[in-house]
Amino acid sequence: MISAYFILAANSWMQHPVGYVVNHATHRAELKDIFSVLTNSTVLLAFPHTIFGAFATASMLVIGICAFQLLRKRGGDVVSRSLRLALPIGTVAVILTMVFGHFQGILMEQQQPMKMAAAEVLYHTKKGASFSIFATGDFTRFPGHLSSDLRIPHALSILATATWNGTVDGIDQIQAAEVKKYGPGNYTPILGVTYWTFRLMIGAGTLMLLLTLAGMVLVRRKKMDGARWFQRLAIIAIFLPILANWTGWIFTEMGRQPWVVYGLLRTSNARSPNVGLGDLIITLTGYIVLYGILIAIGGWLMFREIKHGPEPPPPPPGEAVPDELPLAPNPDLVLSY
Ligand code: HEM
């Protein structure tokens, strides 16, 4: 968790740079105040969002493994106790992830309004903006239009401003303002990516919450052992938090484009001139192969343990273990450590 804090502080600096001065002689941003970097408002929200997301991920894994054992009729004390622990922890973790996600939405509207507008593909500044659940349309045309089918009234305003009729800035207006501020250029990220990653993250989170709540009801009514539908869904749901984490990150990084450090350094200028395409391909392939092997070995070891199931509980104290029969007292033996 401490490591996560520092990684997120560095990432948050790229989203919202603070505590630096630009040295005009070297054209470098230099650290002036590490305390501001560590207490950046962006990291103060990204950290709990990520950590509660990690707790939710772990809970869904435990719930899924328990469901797998129940489906194989290998439930027992360990399984039911694990479920009684993981279901409420999972529920609370998902709710807290959502609460901090909402605060992040408010902060994002202030710090990176284009990211929020791009998440919704909201072209024009709007009061009381609705949230689109599913849309078809042209995400690539700029300026363009989104023909949406399903919308929740006022939900975007609530997410981004915490008020019913709050104003959410539109892509057209932000683009014009950024051209004025930073010079000519396209300041709009790839809208198809921002729109769908944002929905997949929130959608996966909502499904996780529904599942953990349903699980708690089943446990409370003592119907979990026979609930085959829940057990099957819970195994698939192991992948929901992974999807939410991936799409959350993709949204965060792609929504910041064309900047690598927001407002300071464009991605096109951040490229190292001495690193060629060949170097990139070799490095990335190396990472993918190495991590692929680690994931395969890790996954195989975990699945072997899961299939093996929990060890049988130890006998209660005082009861003899069958192959450890008590020895007859021998006066020649002394107890020694
Ligand atoms: C209602 C539900 C959710 C909302 C409103 C929400 C909101 C957000 C927002 C606004 C960001 C972008 C922050 C930024 O770019 O500055 C974000 C990023 C992220 N989200 Fe979510 N989120 C939700 C659910 C989830 C869930 C369930 C998970 C994982 C289990 C998750 C994982 C992530 C991750 C890993 C990131 C990238 C790290 C970060 O910037 O915090 N999110 N989320």
Coordinates of C-alpha atoms and ligand atoms in Angstrom, one line a residue:
M1 CA 0.0 0.0 0.0
I2 CA 2.9 2.4 0.8
S3 CA 4.4 1.5 -2.6
A4 CA 1.0 2.2 -4.2
Y5 CA 0.9 5.7 -2.6
F6 CA 4.2 6.7 -4.1
I7 CA 3.3 5.3 -7.6
L8 CA 0.0 7.1 -7.5
A9 CA 1.7 10.3 -6.2
A10 CA 4.0 10.2 -9.3
N11 CA 1.1 9.5 -11.6
S12 CA -1.1 12.2 -10.0
W13 CA 1.7 14.7 -10.7
M14 CA 1.4 13.9 -14.4
Q15 CA -2.4 14.5 -14.1
H16 CA -2.1 17.6 -12.0
P17 CA 1.5 18.9 -11.7
V18 CA 2.3 20.7 -8.4
G19 CA 5.4 21.5 -6.3
Y20 CA 7.7 22.2 -9.3
V21 CA 9.5 25.1 -11.1
V22 CA 10.4 25.0 -14.7
N23 CA 14.1 25.8 -15.2
H24 CA 14.2 27.8 -18.4
A25 CA 17.9 27.3 -18.9
T26 CA 17.5 23.5 -19.0
H27 CA 13.8 23.3 -20.0
R28 CA 13.2 20.9 -17.2
A29 CA 10.6 20.8 -14.5
E30 CA 12.4 20.7 -11.2
L31 CA 11.0 19.5 -7.8
K32 CA 10.5 22.4 -5.4
D33 CA 8.3 20.9 -2.8
I34 CA 8.0 17.2 -2.3
F35 CA 5.3 17.7 0.4
S36 CA 3.0 19.3 -2.2
V37 CA 3.6 16.3 -4.5
L38 CA 2.7 13.9 -1.7
T39 CA -0.4 15.8 -0.7
N40 CA -1.6 16.6 -4.2
S41 CA -5.4 16.6 -4.1
T42 CA -5.4 14.1 -7.1
V43 CA -3.4 11.5 -5.2
L44 CA -5.5 11.9 -2.0
L45 CA -8.5 10.6 -4.0
A46 CA -6.8 8.3 -6.5
F47 CA -5.2 6.3 -3.6
P48 CA -8.3 5.3 -1.7
H49 CA -10.1 4.7 -5.0
T50 CA -7.3 2.3 -6.1
I51 CA -6.9 0.6 -2.7
F52 CA -10.6 0.0 -2.1
G53 CA -10.7 -1.3 -5.7
A54 CA -7.9 -3.7 -4.7
F55 CA -9.9 -4.9 -1.6
A56 CA -12.9 -5.4 -3.9
T57 CA -10.7 -7.4 -6.3
A58 CA -9.5 -9.6 -3.5
S59 CA -13.0 -10.1 -2.1
M60 CA -14.3 -11.1 -5.5
L61 CA -11.5 -13.7 -5.8
V62 CA -12.3 -15.2 -2.5
I63 CA -16.1 -15.2 -3.2
G64 CA -15.4 -16.8 -6.6
I65 CA -13.2 -19.6 -5.1
C66 CA -15.8 -20.3 -2.5
A67 CA -18.5 -20.5 -5.2
F68 CA -16.3 -22.9 -7.1
Q69 CA -16.0 -25.2 -4.0
L70 CA -19.8 -25.0 -3.4
L71 CA -20.4 -25.9 -7.1
R72 CA -18.2 -29.0 -6.6
K73 CA -20.1 -29.8 -3.4
R74 CA -16.9 -29.2 -1.4
G75 CA -18.3 -26.5 0.9
G76 CA -17.7 -26.7 4.6
D77 CA -16.7 -24.5 7.5
V78 CA -13.8 -22.8 5.7
V79 CA -15.9 -21.9 2.7
S80 CA -18.9 -20.6 4.7
R81 CA -16.7 -18.6 7.0
S82 CA -14.7 -17.2 4.0
L83 CA -18.0 -16.1 2.4
R84 CA -19.2 -14.5 5.5
L85 CA -16.0 -12.5 5.6
A86 CA -15.5 -11.7 1.9
L87 CA -19.1 -10.7 1.0
P88 CA -19.5 -7.8 3.5
I89 CA -15.9 -6.7 2.9
G90 CA -16.5 -6.8 -0.9
T91 CA -19.7 -4.8 -0.5
V92 CA -18.1 -2.1 1.6
A93 CA -15.0 -2.0 -0.6
V94 CA -17.1 -1.5 -3.8
I95 CA -19.3 1.2 -2.2
L96 CA -16.2 3.1 -1.0
T97 CA -14.5 2.7 -4.4
M98 CA -17.7 4.3 -5.9
V99 CA -17.8 7.1 -3.3
F100 CA -14.2 8.1 -3.9
G101 CA -14.8 7.7 -7.7
H102 CA -17.5 10.2 -7.4
F103 CA -15.2 12.7 -5.6
Q104 CA -12.6 12.1 -8.3
G105 CA -15.3 13.0 -10.9
I106 CA -15.8 16.3 -9.1
L107 CA -12.1 17.0 -8.9
M108 CA -11.6 16.0 -12.5
E109 CA -14.2 18.5 -13.7
Q110 CA -12.0 21.2 -12.0
Q111 CA -8.6 19.9 -13.0
Q112 CA -9.1 18.1 -16.3
P113 CA -12.5 19.2 -17.6
M114 CA -11.7 17.7 -21.1
K115 CA -11.4 14.2 -19.5
M116 CA -14.9 14.5 -18.0
A117 CA -16.4 15.8 -21.2
A118 CA -14.7 13.1 -23.2
A119 CA -16.0 10.4 -20.7
E120 CA -19.5 11.5 -21.7
V121 CA -18.8 12.7 -25.3
L122 CA -20.5 15.9 -24.2
Y123 CA -20.0 18.3 -27.0
H124 CA -21.7 21.3 -25.6
T125 CA -21.6 22.8 -22.1
K126 CA -24.7 21.8 -20.3
K127 CA -26.6 22.4 -17.1
G128 CA -28.3 19.4 -15.5
A129 CA -26.4 17.1 -17.8
S130 CA -27.6 13.5 -18.1
F131 CA -25.4 10.4 -18.0
S132 CA -25.5 8.1 -21.1
I133 CA -25.5 4.4 -20.3
F134 CA -25.3 3.1 -23.8
A135 CA -24.8 5.1 -26.9
T136 CA -24.4 4.7 -30.6
G137 CA -23.1 7.4 -32.8
D138 CA -19.9 8.9 -34.3
F139 CA -17.3 9.1 -31.6
T140 CA -14.5 10.1 -34.0
R141 CA -16.0 13.1 -35.8
F142 CA -15.1 16.4 -34.1
P143 CA -17.3 18.2 -33.5
G144 CA -19.9 15.5 -33.8
H145 CA -23.0 14.2 -32.2
L146 CA -23.8 11.2 -30.1
S147 CA -27.2 9.6 -30.6
S148 CA -27.8 8.0 -27.3
D149 CA -30.6 5.6 -26.4
L150 CA -30.4 5.2 -22.7
R151 CA -29.8 8.1 -20.3
I152 CA -30.0 8.8 -16.6
P153 CA -31.3 12.4 -16.2
H154 CA -29.0 14.8 -14.3
A155 CA -26.6 11.9 -13.4
L156 CA -23.5 13.5 -15.1
S157 CA -24.1 16.8 -13.3
I158 CA -24.4 14.9 -10.0
L159 CA -21.2 12.9 -10.7
A160 CA -19.1 15.9 -11.8
T161 CA -20.4 18.7 -9.7
A162 CA -22.4 17.1 -6.9
T163 CA -25.4 19.3 -7.8
W164 CA -28.7 18.5 -9.6
N165 CA -28.3 21.3 -12.2
G166 CA -24.6 21.8 -12.2
T167 CA -22.8 22.9 -15.3
V168 CA -20.6 20.4 -17.1
D169 CA -18.2 21.9 -19.7
G170 CA -18.5 20.6 -23.3
I171 CA -15.7 19.4 -25.6
D172 CA -16.2 22.3 -28.1
Q173 CA -15.9 25.0 -25.4
I174 CA -12.9 23.3 -23.7
Q175 CA -11.2 22.7 -27.0
A176 CA -11.5 26.5 -27.9
A177 CA -10.3 27.5 -24.4
E178 CA -7.3 25.2 -24.6
V179 CA -6.3 26.5 -28.1
K180 CA -6.4 30.0 -26.6
K181 CA -4.3 28.9 -23.6
Y182 CA -1.8 26.4 -25.2
G183 CA -1.8 27.4 -28.9
P184 CA -3.2 25.6 -32.0
G185 CA -3.8 21.8 -31.7
N186 CA -6.3 19.1 -31.0
Y187 CA -6.9 18.8 -27.2
T188 CA -9.6 16.1 -27.5
P189 CA -8.7 12.5 -26.5
I190 CA -9.9 9.5 -28.5
L191 CA -13.6 9.7 -27.5
G192 CA -14.5 6.0 -28.2
V193 CA -11.9 4.9 -25.7
T194 CA -12.8 7.4 -23.0
Y195 CA -16.6 6.8 -23.4
W196 CA -16.4 3.0 -23.2
T197 CA -13.7 2.6 -20.6
F198 CA -15.6 4.9 -18.2
R199 CA -18.8 2.9 -18.7
L200 CA -17.1 -0.5 -18.4
M201 CA -15.4 0.6 -15.1
I202 CA -18.7 1.9 -13.6
G203 CA -20.7 -1.0 -15.1
A204 CA -18.4 -3.7 -13.7
G205 CA -18.4 -1.9 -10.3
T206 CA -22.3 -1.9 -10.3
L207 CA -22.4 -5.6 -11.2
M208 CA -20.0 -6.4 -8.4
L209 CA -22.1 -4.6 -5.9
L210 CA -25.3 -6.3 -7.0
L211 CA -23.6 -9.7 -6.8
T212 CA -22.1 -9.1 -3.3
L213 CA -25.5 -7.8 -2.0
A214 CA -27.3 -10.9 -3.5
G215 CA -24.7 -13.1 -1.9
M216 CA -25.3 -11.6 1.5
V217 CA -29.0 -12.1 1.2
L218 CA -28.4 -15.8 0.2
V219 CA -26.1 -16.4 3.2
R220 CA -28.5 -14.7 5.6
R221 CA -31.4 -16.8 4.3
K222 CA -29.2 -19.9 4.4
K223 CA -29.8 -20.6 0.7
M224 CA -26.2 -20.2 -0.5
D225 CA -25.4 -23.9 -0.8
G226 CA -28.2 -24.5 -3.3
A227 CA -27.9 -21.3 -5.3
R228 CA -26.2 -22.7 -8.4
W229 CA -26.9 -19.5 -10.4
F230 CA -25.1 -17.4 -7.9
Q231 CA -22.1 -19.8 -7.7
R232 CA -21.7 -19.8 -11.5
L233 CA -22.0 -16.0 -11.7
A234 CA -19.6 -15.5 -8.8
I235 CA -16.9 -17.5 -10.7
I236 CA -17.2 -15.4 -13.8
A237 CA -17.3 -12.3 -11.5
I238 CA -13.7 -12.8 -10.5
F239 CA -12.9 -11.0 -13.8
L240 CA -15.2 -8.0 -13.1
P241 CA -12.8 -6.1 -10.9
I242 CA -9.9 -6.9 -13.2
L243 CA -11.9 -5.3 -16.0
A244 CA -12.8 -2.3 -13.8
N245 CA -9.1 -1.8 -12.9
W246 CA -7.9 -2.1 -16.5
T247 CA -10.5 0.2 -17.9
G248 CA -10.1 2.7 -14.9
W249 CA -6.4 3.0 -15.8
I250 CA -6.9 3.2 -19.5
F251 CA -9.5 5.9 -19.0
T252 CA -7.2 7.9 -16.7
E253 CA -4.2 7.8 -19.1
M254 CA -6.0 8.0 -22.4
G255 CA -8.4 10.7 -21.1
R256 CA -5.3 12.9 -20.4
Q257 CA -4.1 12.9 -24.1
P258 CA -2.6 14.8 -25.8
W259 CA -0.7 15.5 -22.6
V260 CA 1.8 13.3 -20.9
V261 CA 2.1 15.9 -18.1
Y262 CA -1.2 17.8 -18.2
G263 CA -0.7 21.4 -19.5
L264 CA 3.1 21.1 -19.5
L265 CA 4.4 18.4 -21.8
R266 CA 2.7 16.9 -24.8
T267 CA 3.0 13.1 -25.5
S268 CA 4.4 13.9 -28.9
N269 CA 7.3 15.9 -27.2
A270 CA 7.9 13.3 -24.5
R271 CA 9.2 10.7 -26.9
S272 CA 12.9 10.0 -26.5
P273 CA 14.7 10.7 -29.8
N274 CA 17.2 7.9 -29.1
V275 CA 14.6 5.2 -28.6
G276 CA 13.4 3.8 -31.9
L277 CA 10.5 1.7 -32.9
G278 CA 12.6 -1.5 -32.8
D279 CA 13.7 -0.8 -29.2
L280 CA 10.1 -0.3 -28.2
I281 CA 9.0 -3.6 -29.9
I282 CA 11.8 -5.5 -28.2
T283 CA 11.1 -4.1 -24.8
L284 CA 7.4 -4.5 -24.9
T285 CA 7.6 -8.0 -26.3
G286 CA 10.1 -8.9 -23.5
Y287 CA 7.7 -7.5 -20.8
I288 CA 4.7 -9.3 -22.3
V289 CA 6.5 -12.6 -22.6
L290 CA 8.0 -12.4 -19.1
Y291 CA 4.8 -11.3 -17.4
G292 CA 2.8 -13.8 -19.5
I293 CA 5.0 -16.7 -18.2
L294 CA 4.7 -15.4 -14.6
I295 CA 0.9 -15.1 -14.9
A296 CA 0.7 -18.6 -16.4
I297 CA 2.8 -20.1 -13.6
G298 CA 1.1 -18.1 -10.9
G299 CA -2.4 -18.9 -12.3
W300 CA -1.5 -22.6 -12.6
L301 CA -0.2 -22.8 -9.0
M302 CA -3.3 -20.9 -7.7
F303 CA -5.7 -23.1 -9.6
R304 CA -4.0 -26.2 -8.3
E305 CA -4.5 -25.0 -4.8
I306 CA -8.1 -24.1 -5.4
K307 CA -8.8 -27.5 -7.0
H308 CA -7.2 -29.2 -4.0
G309 CA -9.5 -27.3 -1.7
P310 CA -9.0 -26.4 2.0
E311 CA -7.2 -28.9 4.3
P312 CA -9.5 -30.8 6.7
P313 CA -9.7 -29.0 10.1
P314 CA -7.4 -30.3 12.9
P315 CA -9.0 -32.5 15.5
P316 CA -10.2 -30.8 18.6
P317 CA -7.6 -30.6 21.4
G318 CA -7.4 -33.7 23.5
E319 CA -8.6 -36.0 20.8
A320 CA -6.0 -38.4 19.5
V321 CA -4.9 -38.3 15.8
P322 CA -5.3 -41.8 14.5
D323 CA -1.6 -42.4 13.5
E324 CA -0.2 -40.6 16.6
L325 CA -1.4 -43.0 19.3
P326 CA -0.3 -42.0 22.8
L327 CA 3.0 -43.7 23.9
A328 CA 3.2 -45.6 27.1
P329 CA 5.1 -43.6 29.7
N330 CA 8.8 -44.5 29.7
P331 CA 10.8 -43.6 32.7
D332 CA 14.0 -43.4 30.6
L333 CA 12.7 -40.6 28.4
V334 CA 12.8 -37.0 29.5
L335 CA 11.0 -34.1 27.9
S336 CA 13.5 -31.8 26.3
Y337 CA 13.4 -28.9 23.9
Ligands
HEM1 C1 -19.5 4.3 -9.6 C2 -18.3 3.7 -9.8 C3 -17.0 4.4 -10.2 C4 -16.8 5.8 -10.5 C5 -17.7 6.9 -10.5 C6 -15.3 5.8 -10.8 C7 -14.7 7.0 -11.1 C8 -13.4 7.1 -11.5 C9 -12.7 8.3 -12.1 C10 -13.4 9.6 -12.2 C11 -11.5 7.9 -12.4 C12 -10.4 8.8 -13.1 C13 -9.6 9.6 -12.2 C14 -8.7 10.5 -12.9 O1 -8.4 10.3 -14.1 O2 -8.2 11.5 -12.3 C15 -11.3 6.5 -12.1 C16 -10.1 5.8 -12.2 C17 -9.9 4.5 -11.8 N1 -10.9 3.7 -11.4 FE1 -12.8 4.1 -11.1 N2 -14.8 4.6 -10.7 C18 -15.8 3.7 -10.3 C19 -15.6 2.3 -10.1 C20 -14.4 1.7 -10.1 C21 -14.2 0.3 -9.7 C22 -15.3 -0.6 -9.1 C23 -12.9 0.0 -9.8 C24 -12.1 -1.2 -9.5 C25 -12.5 -2.2 -8.8 C26 -12.2 1.2 -10.3 C27 -10.9 1.3 -10.6 C28 -10.3 2.5 -11.1 C29 -8.8 2.6 -11.3 C30 -7.8 1.5 -11.1 C31 -8.6 3.8 -11.8 C32 -7.3 4.4 -12.2 C33 -6.6 5.0 -11.0 C34 -7.1 6.4 -10.6 O3 -6.9 7.4 -11.4 O4 -7.7 6.5 -9.5 N3 -13.2 2.2 -10.5 N4 -12.5 6.1 -11.5

